[in-house]
mmCIF file of C-alpha atoms and ligand atoms in Angstrom:
data_model
loop_
_atom_site.group_PDB
_atom_site.id
_atom_site.type_symbol
_atom_site.label_atom_id
_atom_site.label_comp_id
_atom_site.label_asym_id
_atom_site.label_seq_id
_atom_site.Cartn_x
_atom_site.Cartn_y
_atom_site.Cartn_z
ATOM 1 C CA MET A 1 -19.321 29.733 10.955
ATOM 2 C CA VAL A 2 -15.406 29.153 9.271
ATOM 3 C CA THR A 3 -13.538 31.908 9.747
ATOM 4 C CA LYS A 4 -10.576 33.021 9.013
ATOM 5 C CA GLU A 5 -9.736 33.262 12.596
ATOM 6 C CA LEU A 6 -11.121 29.897 13.168
ATOM 7 C CA ILE A 7 -8.492 28.657 11.115
ATOM 8 C CA LYS A 8 -5.918 30.562 12.454
ATOM 9 C CA ASP A 9 -6.930 28.857 15.882
ATOM 10 C CA VAL A 10 -6.871 25.011 14.595
ATOM 11 C CA THR A 11 -3.852 26.041 12.387
ATOM 12 C CA VAL A 12 -1.533 26.754 15.483
ATOM 13 C CA ASN A 13 -3.170 23.850 17.274
ATOM 14 C CA ILE A 14 -2.634 21.165 14.917
ATOM 15 C CA LEU A 15 1.340 22.569 14.302
ATOM 16 C CA ARG A 16 1.504 22.168 17.852
ATOM 17 C CA ARG A 17 0.400 19.073 18.449
ATOM 18 C CA ALA A 18 2.205 17.741 15.200
ATOM 19 C CA GLU A 19 5.479 19.028 15.599
ATOM 20 C CA ALA A 20 5.138 17.885 20.028
ATOM 21 C CA THR A 21 3.600 14.872 19.319
ATOM 22 C CA LEU A 22 4.950 11.602 17.745
ATOM 23 C CA PRO A 23 2.223 10.215 15.962
ATOM 24 C CA SER A 24 0.779 6.453 17.862
ATOM 25 C CA ASP A 25 1.341 4.228 14.411
ATOM 26 C CA VAL A 26 5.000 5.658 13.872
ATOM 27 C CA LYS A 27 6.046 5.666 18.077
ATOM 28 C CA ASP A 28 4.459 1.917 18.310
ATOM 29 C CA VAL A 29 6.971 0.544 15.328
ATOM 30 C CA LEU A 30 9.613 2.282 16.491
ATOM 31 C CA VAL A 31 9.064 0.589 20.208
ATOM 32 C CA ARG A 32 8.750 -2.123 18.134
ATOM 33 C CA ALA A 33 12.390 -1.893 15.771
ATOM 34 C CA TYR A 34 13.997 -1.066 19.136
ATOM 35 C CA GLU A 35 12.859 -4.523 20.697
ATOM 36 C CA CYS A 36 13.822 -6.813 17.375
ATOM 37 C CA GLU A 37 17.340 -4.358 16.834
ATOM 38 C CA THR A 38 19.547 -6.746 17.325
ATOM 39 C CA SER A 39 22.663 -3.960 17.370
ATOM 40 C CA GLU A 40 24.035 -1.833 20.574
ATOM 41 C CA ILE A 41 24.571 1.336 18.210
ATOM 42 C CA ALA A 42 20.716 0.696 16.053
ATOM 43 C CA LYS A 43 19.646 0.207 19.841
ATOM 44 C CA VAL A 44 21.083 3.469 22.110
ATOM 45 C CA GLN A 45 20.012 5.170 18.626
ATOM 46 C CA LEU A 46 16.636 4.193 18.923
ATOM 47 C CA LYS A 47 16.322 4.345 22.833
ATOM 48 C CA ALA A 48 17.141 8.180 21.712
ATOM 49 C CA MET A 49 14.508 9.332 19.573
ATOM 50 C CA LEU A 50 11.600 7.250 21.996
ATOM 51 C CA GLU A 51 13.396 9.535 25.228
ATOM 52 C CA ASN A 52 12.946 12.283 22.908
ATOM 53 C CA VAL A 53 9.559 11.219 21.766
ATOM 54 C CA LYS A 54 8.616 11.193 25.402
ATOM 55 C CA LEU A 55 9.765 14.373 26.153
ATOM 56 C CA ALA A 56 8.524 16.594 23.347
ATOM 57 C CA ASP A 57 5.047 15.279 24.755
ATOM 58 C CA GLU A 58 5.303 16.054 27.766
ATOM 59 C CA MET A 59 7.090 19.318 27.679
ATOM 60 C CA GLN A 60 5.088 19.975 24.463
ATOM 61 C CA ARG A 61 8.429 20.774 22.612
ATOM 62 C CA PRO A 62 8.473 19.862 19.010
ATOM 63 C CA LEU A 63 10.983 16.813 18.042
ATOM 64 C CA CYS A 64 13.566 18.365 16.434
ATOM 65 C CA GLN A 65 15.594 21.307 15.635
ATOM 66 C CA ASP A 66 14.354 21.495 11.763
ATOM 67 C CA THR A 67 10.581 21.792 12.631
ATOM 68 C CA GLY A 68 10.443 21.360 8.958
ATOM 69 C CA ILE A 69 8.490 23.879 5.866
ATOM 70 C CA PRO A 70 5.196 24.230 6.525
ATOM 71 C CA LEU A 71 2.794 21.811 3.995
ATOM 72 C CA PHE A 72 -0.849 21.085 4.260
ATOM 73 C CA TYR A 73 -3.388 18.920 2.674
ATOM 74 C CA VAL A 74 -6.746 20.594 2.747
ATOM 75 C CA THR A 75 -9.726 18.412 1.814
ATOM 76 C CA LEU A 76 -12.880 20.518 0.501
ATOM 77 C CA GLY A 77 -16.634 19.381 1.822
ATOM 78 C CA SER A 78 -19.908 20.158 0.047
ATOM 79 C CA GLY A 79 -21.185 23.971 0.219
ATOM 80 C CA ASN A 80 -18.212 25.144 2.375
ATOM 81 C CA ALA A 81 -15.673 28.297 3.228
ATOM 82 C CA ASN A 82 -14.770 30.861 0.720
ATOM 83 C CA PRO A 83 -11.347 29.422 -0.802
ATOM 84 C CA HIS A 84 -10.000 32.494 0.112
ATOM 85 C CA VAL A 85 -10.503 31.970 4.627
ATOM 86 C CA ILE A 86 -9.177 28.928 4.278
ATOM 87 C CA GLU A 87 -5.788 30.476 2.293
ATOM 88 C CA SER A 88 -5.865 33.171 4.621
ATOM 89 C CA GLY A 89 -6.171 31.527 8.097
ATOM 90 C CA ILE A 90 -3.426 29.191 7.600
ATOM 91 C CA ARG A 91 -0.804 31.837 6.426
ATOM 92 C CA GLU A 92 -1.894 33.826 9.601
ATOM 93 C CA GLY A 93 -1.814 30.726 12.152
ATOM 94 C CA VAL A 94 1.973 29.583 10.752
ATOM 95 C CA LYS A 95 3.088 32.919 11.227
ATOM 96 C CA LYS A 96 1.870 32.147 14.482
ATOM 97 C CA ALA A 97 2.446 29.388 15.540
ATOM 98 C CA THR A 98 5.818 30.359 14.291
ATOM 99 C CA LYS A 99 6.792 32.704 17.257
ATOM 100 C CA THR A 100 4.192 30.908 19.546
ATOM 101 C CA ILE A 101 5.989 27.391 19.648
ATOM 102 C CA PRO A 102 8.523 28.257 18.551
ATOM 103 C CA LEU A 103 9.246 27.487 15.344
ATOM 104 C CA ARG A 104 12.677 27.576 13.319
ATOM 105 C CA PRO A 105 12.225 30.342 10.286
ATOM 106 C CA ASN A 106 13.035 27.649 7.546
ATOM 107 C CA VAL A 107 11.352 29.491 4.412
ATOM 108 C CA VAL A 108 13.967 31.256 2.568
ATOM 109 C CA ASN A 109 13.576 32.461 -1.055
ATOM 110 C CA ALA A 110 15.471 29.925 -3.035
ATOM 111 C CA ILE A 111 17.709 31.620 -5.655
ATOM 112 C CA THR A 112 18.932 34.799 -2.867
ATOM 113 C CA ARG A 113 18.596 32.436 0.649
ATOM 114 C CA GLU A 114 16.881 36.001 1.665
ATOM 115 C CA GLY A 115 13.848 35.155 4.336
ATOM 116 C CA GLY A 116 14.688 32.849 7.242
ATOM 117 C CA ALA A 117 14.983 34.991 10.864
ATOM 118 C CA GLY A 118 14.799 38.403 9.298
ATOM 119 C CA LYS A 119 11.324 37.892 7.291
ATOM 120 C CA GLU A 120 7.884 37.256 8.711
ATOM 121 C CA ALA A 121 8.954 33.909 8.797
ATOM 122 C CA ASN A 122 7.898 31.050 7.381
ATOM 123 C CA ILE A 123 5.664 32.852 5.380
ATOM 124 C CA GLY A 124 6.745 33.284 1.696
ATOM 125 C CA ASP A 125 5.904 32.660 -2.730
ATOM 126 C CA ARG A 126 3.490 29.502 -2.361
ATOM 127 C CA MET A 127 4.124 29.604 1.037
ATOM 128 C CA PRO A 128 2.750 27.532 3.177
ATOM 129 C CA TYR A 129 1.708 25.476 0.620
ATOM 130 C CA ILE A 130 -1.196 24.150 0.367
ATOM 131 C CA ASN A 131 -2.845 20.480 -1.013
ATOM 132 C CA TYR A 132 -6.572 20.299 -1.591
ATOM 133 C CA LYS A 133 -8.469 17.654 -2.279
ATOM 134 C CA ILE A 134 -12.937 17.719 -2.566
ATOM 135 C CA ALA A 135 -14.569 14.734 -0.836
ATOM 136 C CA ASP A 136 -18.065 14.232 0.409
ATOM 137 C CA ILE A 137 -17.361 15.956 4.129
ATOM 138 C CA ASN A 138 -19.968 18.362 6.170
ATOM 139 C CA GLY A 139 -16.681 20.893 6.199
ATOM 140 C CA LEU A 140 -12.846 20.922 6.047
ATOM 141 C CA GLU A 141 -10.784 18.550 6.926
ATOM 142 C CA ILE A 142 -6.608 20.582 7.234
ATOM 143 C CA LEU A 143 -3.578 18.221 7.842
ATOM 144 C CA ALA A 144 -0.485 19.928 8.689
ATOM 145 C CA PHE A 145 2.255 17.907 7.385
ATOM 146 C CA PRO A 146 5.906 20.033 8.419
ATOM 147 C CA LYS A 147 8.142 18.302 6.513
ATOM 148 C CA GLY A 148 11.881 17.926 7.486
ATOM 149 C CA GLY A 149 14.571 18.991 4.675
ATOM 150 C CA GLY A 150 17.029 15.822 5.585
ATOM 151 C CA SER A 151 14.918 13.915 4.743
ATOM 152 C CA GLU A 152 13.196 16.157 1.031
ATOM 153 C CA ASN A 153 16.997 16.614 0.887
ATOM 154 C CA VAL A 154 17.384 13.110 -0.605
ATOM 155 C CA SER A 155 14.128 12.295 -2.858
ATOM 156 C CA ALA A 156 14.416 11.287 -6.167
ATOM 157 C CA PHE A 157 12.956 11.357 -9.796
ATOM 158 C CA THR A 158 13.456 8.908 -12.579
ATOM 159 C CA MET A 159 11.568 8.762 -16.537
ATOM 160 C CA LEU A 160 11.064 5.039 -16.798
ATOM 161 C CA SER A 161 11.154 3.272 -20.317
ATOM 162 C CA PRO A 162 7.695 1.320 -19.949
ATOM 163 C CA LYS A 163 8.032 -2.895 -20.274
ATOM 164 C CA PRO A 164 6.574 -5.497 -19.636
ATOM 165 C CA GLU A 165 5.883 -6.111 -15.523
ATOM 166 C CA LYS A 166 7.947 -8.278 -14.233
ATOM 167 C CA GLU A 167 10.971 -6.114 -15.507
ATOM 168 C CA ALA A 168 8.885 -2.378 -14.661
ATOM 169 C CA VAL A 169 9.103 -3.804 -11.417
ATOM 170 C CA LYS A 170 12.514 -4.603 -10.528
ATOM 171 C CA GLU A 171 13.539 -1.524 -12.084
ATOM 172 C CA ILE A 172 11.665 0.497 -9.611
ATOM 173 C CA ASN A 173 12.706 -1.950 -6.902
ATOM 174 C CA ASN A 174 16.449 -1.230 -8.388
ATOM 175 C CA PHE A 175 15.405 2.795 -8.430
ATOM 176 C CA VAL A 176 14.282 2.521 -4.800
ATOM 177 C CA LEU A 177 17.531 0.636 -3.460
ATOM 178 C CA ASP A 178 19.772 2.522 -5.658
ATOM 179 C CA ALA A 179 18.257 6.091 -3.873
ATOM 180 C CA VAL A 180 18.486 4.587 0.043
ATOM 181 C CA LEU A 181 21.256 3.614 -0.681
ATOM 182 C CA ARG A 182 22.661 6.708 -1.793
ATOM 183 C CA ALA A 183 20.904 8.820 0.310
ATOM 184 C CA ALA A 184 22.013 6.615 3.496
ATOM 185 C CA GLY A 185 22.020 7.800 6.927
ATOM 186 C CA LYS A 186 21.488 11.332 5.077
ATOM 187 C CA PRO A 187 17.515 11.676 5.784
ATOM 188 C CA CYS A 188 17.935 10.601 9.674
ATOM 189 C CA PRO A 189 16.926 6.786 9.289
ATOM 190 C CA PRO A 190 14.731 4.585 10.650
ATOM 191 C CA THR A 191 12.598 6.070 7.191
ATOM 192 C CA ILE A 192 9.057 5.830 6.159
ATOM 193 C CA ILE A 193 9.641 5.586 2.218
ATOM 194 C CA GLY A 194 7.068 7.393 -0.265
ATOM 195 C CA VAL A 195 7.005 5.863 -4.033
ATOM 196 C CA GLY A 196 4.628 7.297 -6.641
ATOM 197 C CA ILE A 197 4.379 4.949 -9.719
ATOM 198 C CA GLY A 198 2.652 6.980 -12.697
ATOM 199 C CA GLY A 199 1.164 10.220 -13.945
ATOM 200 C CA SER A 200 2.706 12.458 -15.456
ATOM 201 C CA ALA A 201 6.015 14.297 -13.934
ATOM 202 C CA ASP A 202 4.836 16.193 -10.977
ATOM 203 C CA MET A 203 1.789 13.451 -10.339
ATOM 204 C CA ALA A 204 4.413 11.147 -9.640
ATOM 205 C CA MET A 205 6.075 13.337 -7.116
ATOM 206 C CA SER A 206 2.646 14.418 -5.179
ATOM 207 C CA LEU A 207 1.717 10.804 -4.852
ATOM 208 C CA ALA A 208 5.840 9.830 -3.331
ATOM 209 C CA LYS A 209 4.603 12.908 -0.517
ATOM 210 C CA ALA A 210 1.011 12.009 -0.343
ATOM 211 C CA ALA A 211 1.906 8.204 -0.069
ATOM 212 C CA LEU A 212 3.925 8.942 3.765
ATOM 213 C CA LEU A 213 0.641 10.035 4.908
ATOM 214 C CA ARG A 214 -0.657 6.766 5.369
ATOM 215 C CA LEU A 215 -0.611 4.779 9.268
ATOM 216 C CA VAL A 216 2.426 2.806 9.253
ATOM 217 C CA GLY A 217 2.138 -0.455 8.509
ATOM 218 C CA VAL A 218 -1.417 -0.451 6.120
ATOM 219 C CA ARG A 219 -0.324 -2.065 3.418
ATOM 220 C CA HIS A 220 -1.687 -0.949 -0.167
ATOM 221 C CA LYS A 221 -5.230 -2.197 -1.445
ATOM 222 C CA ASP A 222 -3.793 -4.092 -4.727
ATOM 223 C CA ALA A 223 -2.591 -7.139 -3.957
ATOM 224 C CA ARG A 224 0.612 -6.924 -6.432
ATOM 225 C CA ILE A 225 1.198 -3.209 -5.047
ATOM 226 C CA SER A 226 1.071 -4.057 -1.935
ATOM 227 C CA ARG A 227 3.311 -7.208 -2.763
ATOM 228 C CA ILE A 228 5.762 -4.812 -3.861
ATOM 229 C CA GLU A 229 5.899 -2.247 -0.332
ATOM 230 C CA GLU A 230 6.756 -6.024 1.918
ATOM 231 C CA GLU A 231 9.242 -6.909 -1.090
ATOM 232 C CA LEU A 232 11.363 -3.391 -1.217
ATOM 233 C CA LEU A 233 10.846 -2.508 2.766
ATOM 234 C CA GLU A 234 12.498 -6.255 3.536
ATOM 235 C CA ALA A 235 14.967 -5.229 0.691
ATOM 236 C CA VAL A 236 16.589 -1.581 2.418
ATOM 237 C CA ASN A 237 16.787 -3.395 5.820
ATOM 238 C CA ASN A 238 18.588 -5.618 4.604
ATOM 239 C CA THR A 239 20.635 -3.107 3.397
ATOM 240 C CA GLY A 240 22.609 -2.686 7.043
ATOM 241 C CA ILE A 241 22.041 1.291 6.962
ATOM 242 C CA GLY A 242 19.993 1.217 10.257
ATOM 243 C CA PRO A 243 18.814 4.251 12.435
ATOM 244 C CA MET A 244 20.920 8.097 11.481
ATOM 245 C CA GLY A 245 23.091 5.401 9.069
ATOM 246 C CA LEU A 246 24.925 3.630 12.089
ATOM 247 C CA GLY A 247 23.892 0.492 11.396
ATOM 248 C CA GLY A 248 21.437 -2.182 12.265
ATOM 249 C CA LYS A 249 18.462 -3.726 10.813
ATOM 250 C CA THR A 250 15.864 -1.101 10.594
ATOM 251 C CA THR A 251 16.316 0.834 7.771
ATOM 252 C CA ALA A 252 13.077 2.036 6.979
ATOM 253 C CA LEU A 253 9.897 1.788 8.622
ATOM 254 C CA ASP A 254 7.344 1.580 5.708
ATOM 255 C CA VAL A 255 7.707 1.820 2.372
ATOM 256 C CA HIS A 256 4.349 3.301 0.491
ATOM 257 C CA ILE A 257 3.452 2.808 -2.841
ATOM 258 C CA GLU A 258 0.945 4.676 -4.189
ATOM 259 C CA THR A 259 0.222 4.997 -8.602
ATOM 260 C CA ALA A 260 -1.826 6.431 -11.108
ATOM 261 C CA ASP A 261 -2.394 5.204 -14.426
ATOM 262 C CA THR A 262 0.692 7.231 -17.325
ATOM 263 C CA HIS A 263 0.900 7.584 -20.720
ATOM 264 C CA ILE A 264 1.227 4.552 -23.180
ATOM 265 C CA THR A 265 5.293 5.915 -23.468
ATOM 266 C CA SER A 266 6.417 6.408 -19.591
ATOM 267 C CA LEU A 267 6.458 4.943 -16.710
ATOM 268 C CA PRO A 268 7.235 8.030 -14.367
ATOM 269 C CA VAL A 269 8.292 7.356 -10.194
ATOM 270 C CA ALA A 270 8.874 9.452 -7.311
ATOM 271 C CA ILE A 271 10.869 8.711 -4.029
ATOM 272 C CA ASN A 272 10.048 11.124 -0.811
ATOM 273 C CA PHE A 273 12.361 9.730 2.088
ATOM 274 C CA GLN A 274 10.101 10.924 6.097
ATOM 275 C CA CYS A 275 12.343 10.981 8.686
ATOM 276 C CA TRP A 276 11.743 9.184 11.898
ATOM 277 C CA ALA A 277 10.194 12.287 12.775
ATOM 278 C CA ALA A 278 6.691 11.659 10.786
ATOM 279 C CA ARG A 279 4.985 14.545 12.254
ATOM 280 C CA LYS A 280 1.220 15.439 11.079
ATOM 281 C CA ALA A 281 -2.290 16.688 13.241
ATOM 282 C CA SER A 282 -5.321 17.259 11.361
ATOM 283 C CA ALA A 283 -8.954 18.903 12.251
ATOM 284 C CA LYS A 284 -11.929 18.791 11.156
ATOM 285 C CA ILE A 285 -14.012 21.402 11.271
ATOM 286 C CA TYR A 286 -17.399 20.928 10.528
ATOM 287 C CA LEU A 287 -20.124 24.434 8.828
ATOM 288 C CA SER A 288 -21.437 25.302 11.873
ATOM 289 C CA GLY A 289 -17.188 26.510 13.689
ATOM 290 C CA GLU A 290 -17.958 23.454 15.603
ATOM 291 C CA VAL A 291 -13.931 21.747 15.854
ATOM 292 C CA GLU A 292 -12.591 18.201 16.038
ATOM 293 C CA TYR A 293 -9.222 17.432 16.448
ATOM 294 C CA LEU A 294 -8.267 13.843 14.525
HETATM 295 S S1 LIG B 301 15.635 14.980 8.283
HETATM 296 FE FE1 LIG B 301 14.217 14.871 10.615
HETATM 297 S S2 LIG B 301 14.844 14.751 11.529
HETATM 298 FE FE2 LIG B 301 16.013 15.036 10.254
HETATM 299 S S3 LIG B 301 17.071 16.810 11.415
HETATM 300 FE FE3 LIG B 301 15.202 16.911 9.297
HETATM 301 S S4 LIG B 301 13.424 16.507 10.702
HETATM 302 FE FE4 LIG B 301 15.354 16.338 12.324
#
């Protein structure tokens, strides 16, 4: 049976794994970047990241002092647990994880800046933030996606005017490249760049964030979009910003685009950056209460 206590325990476990163990797709591409870099300073930065990744995993300690804000993606199957049980279980899990992992108390009131260390750590108004989707699965899946402030703070959004495909792609590419140049070293590169195109303004930003969840190296299934991803990745890496903004060939590990159909008068484009500490971990909880860590 899926109880609040079970959701709480799973939340603590996936947060711990996300914070301490970098997913292998990201680790592998960091290793490849280290092998390919020719700049001495870029090699030093990438080596330090890889040593950091190894130590965090061995010691089960957070990869970075900024342990992020608590974002979750929950996939609900049929005959599911009560949503209230899921929400309160995740909330309790974040509270416990903050004390036991521990996590930095990052969540504060947006206006007064109260919260943080003084209050129930990492719990607040609409925090943790939980995205839901429905799928044909047995039970539910929870994905923890703690997101660092440095990369989040350089997010970008624009409403372009609709135009023929070739011109639209050129404007989108320019917007992404401008955002990368303005962000420079702030998002702790090498980054994964999520681009959301279409839908409404809020949908575009959600798509940009969801794009970060795709495995590094996996291209969009539409060949036209996949080509734009490849062109953008090459252009971003030609900027020379490099690891931590100190110069080099590796400014981004990948560019992922997600799209949605949009209004006839609109062309929303959103960008969400993910720093090199691309933390995420998930688990599947069957209705029987059995848990599979993915
Ligand atoms: S952007 Fe990422 S690597 Fe940089 S400080 Fe924040 S969590 Fe750490």
